[in-house]
């Protein structure tokens, strides 16, 4: 996304990384980081769910996904979500 959540996590002292499947959004996230006085170097990765191939298994303690599920095919969700949730 635009980097809003990444900036907030970094400002709170977390060792956070942002990902997006869209390179334009990664550039916007970099601009958001710089506007907040943060260096985005090494913090933004071009990758997409559900693969997340840029990261080894168990690379993170937690993951925050915002406005993501509607972009994933139903068969990749486990367990599949009820249509009313989407």
Short mmCIF file of C-alpha atoms in Angstrom, two decimals, residues 4-86:
data_model
loop_
_atom_site.label_atom_id
_atom_site.label_comp_id
_atom_site.label_asym_id
_atom_site.label_seq_id
_atom_site.Cartn_x
_atom_site.Cartn_y
_atom_site.Cartn_z
CA UNK A 4 0.92 4.34 6.21
CA UNK A 5 1.02 1.19 8.35
CA UNK A 6 4.74 0.67 7.77
CA UNK A 7 5.51 4.21 8.94
CA UNK A 8 3.39 3.76 12.05
CA UNK A 9 5.11 0.48 12.94
CA UNK A 10 8.56 1.97 12.39
CA UNK A 11 7.69 5.02 14.49
CA UNK A 12 6.71 2.63 17.29
CA UNK A 13 10.15 1.02 17.12
CA UNK A 14 9.22 -2.17 15.28
CA UNK A 15 11.58 -3.75 12.75
CA UNK A 16 8.97 -3.66 9.97
CA UNK A 17 8.98 -4.45 6.26
CA UNK A 18 6.34 -3.43 3.72
CA UNK A 19 5.38 -5.47 0.67
CA UNK A 20 3.19 -4.87 -2.32
CA UNK A 21 2.56 -6.55 -5.65
CA UNK A 22 2.47 -3.14 -7.36
CA UNK A 23 5.78 -1.35 -7.89
CA UNK A 24 4.00 2.01 -8.08
CA UNK A 25 2.59 1.47 -4.59
CA UNK A 26 6.06 0.60 -3.31
CA UNK A 27 7.32 3.93 -4.65
CA UNK A 28 4.44 5.70 -2.94
CA UNK A 29 5.31 3.87 0.29
CA UNK A 30 8.92 5.01 -0.07
CA UNK A 31 7.72 8.61 -0.43
CA UNK A 32 5.52 8.20 2.65
CA UNK A 33 8.52 6.94 4.63
CA UNK A 34 10.72 9.80 3.48
CA UNK A 35 8.01 12.36 4.30
CA UNK A 36 7.98 10.95 7.85
CA UNK A 37 11.77 11.27 8.07
CA UNK A 38 12.34 7.52 7.74
CA UNK A 39 14.73 5.76 5.36
CA UNK A 40 12.84 3.16 3.30
CA UNK A 41 16.03 1.38 2.17
CA UNK A 42 15.66 -2.36 2.70
CA UNK A 43 12.15 -1.94 4.08
CA UNK A 44 10.08 -2.31 0.91
CA UNK A 45 9.81 -5.57 -1.02
CA UNK A 46 8.03 -6.39 -4.26
CA UNK A 47 6.10 -9.57 -3.42
CA UNK A 48 2.54 -10.85 -3.29
CA UNK A 49 0.31 -13.13 -1.30
CA UNK A 50 -0.16 -16.01 -1.04
CA UNK A 51 3.37 -16.88 -2.22
CA UNK A 52 5.54 -14.39 -0.30
CA UNK A 53 8.51 -16.01 -2.01
CA UNK A 54 10.89 -13.22 -0.97
CA UNK A 55 10.79 -14.43 2.63
CA UNK A 56 11.73 -17.75 4.22
CA UNK A 57 9.15 -19.52 6.37
CA UNK A 58 8.94 -18.09 9.89
CA UNK A 59 10.83 -14.94 8.85
CA UNK A 60 8.51 -12.74 10.92
CA UNK A 61 6.95 -12.76 14.35
CA UNK A 62 3.72 -11.26 12.98
CA UNK A 63 2.11 -10.05 9.79
CA UNK A 64 -0.36 -7.22 9.30
CA UNK A 65 -2.53 -7.42 6.19
CA UNK A 66 -4.88 -4.59 5.42
CA UNK A 67 -7.25 -4.59 2.46
CA UNK A 68 -5.72 -7.79 1.08
CA UNK A 69 -8.22 -10.67 1.22
CA UNK A 70 -10.39 -9.35 -1.59
CA UNK A 71 -7.40 -9.63 -3.94
CA UNK A 72 -6.79 -13.33 -3.25
CA UNK A 73 -8.52 -16.23 -4.98
CA UNK A 74 -10.92 -18.04 -2.62
CA UNK A 75 -9.04 -21.34 -3.04
CA UNK A 76 -5.90 -19.79 -1.49
CA UNK A 77 -7.68 -18.93 1.76
CA UNK A 78 -7.59 -21.50 4.51
CA UNK A 79 -10.24 -22.16 5.61
CA UNK A 80 -12.25 -20.67 2.76
CA UNK A 81 -14.16 -17.57 3.86
CA UNK A 82 -17.91 -17.38 3.69
CA UNK A 83 -18.99 -15.08 0.79
CA UNK A 84 -20.76 -12.77 3.25
CA UNK A 85 -17.39 -11.95 4.84
CA UNK A 86 -15.87 -10.88 1.55
#
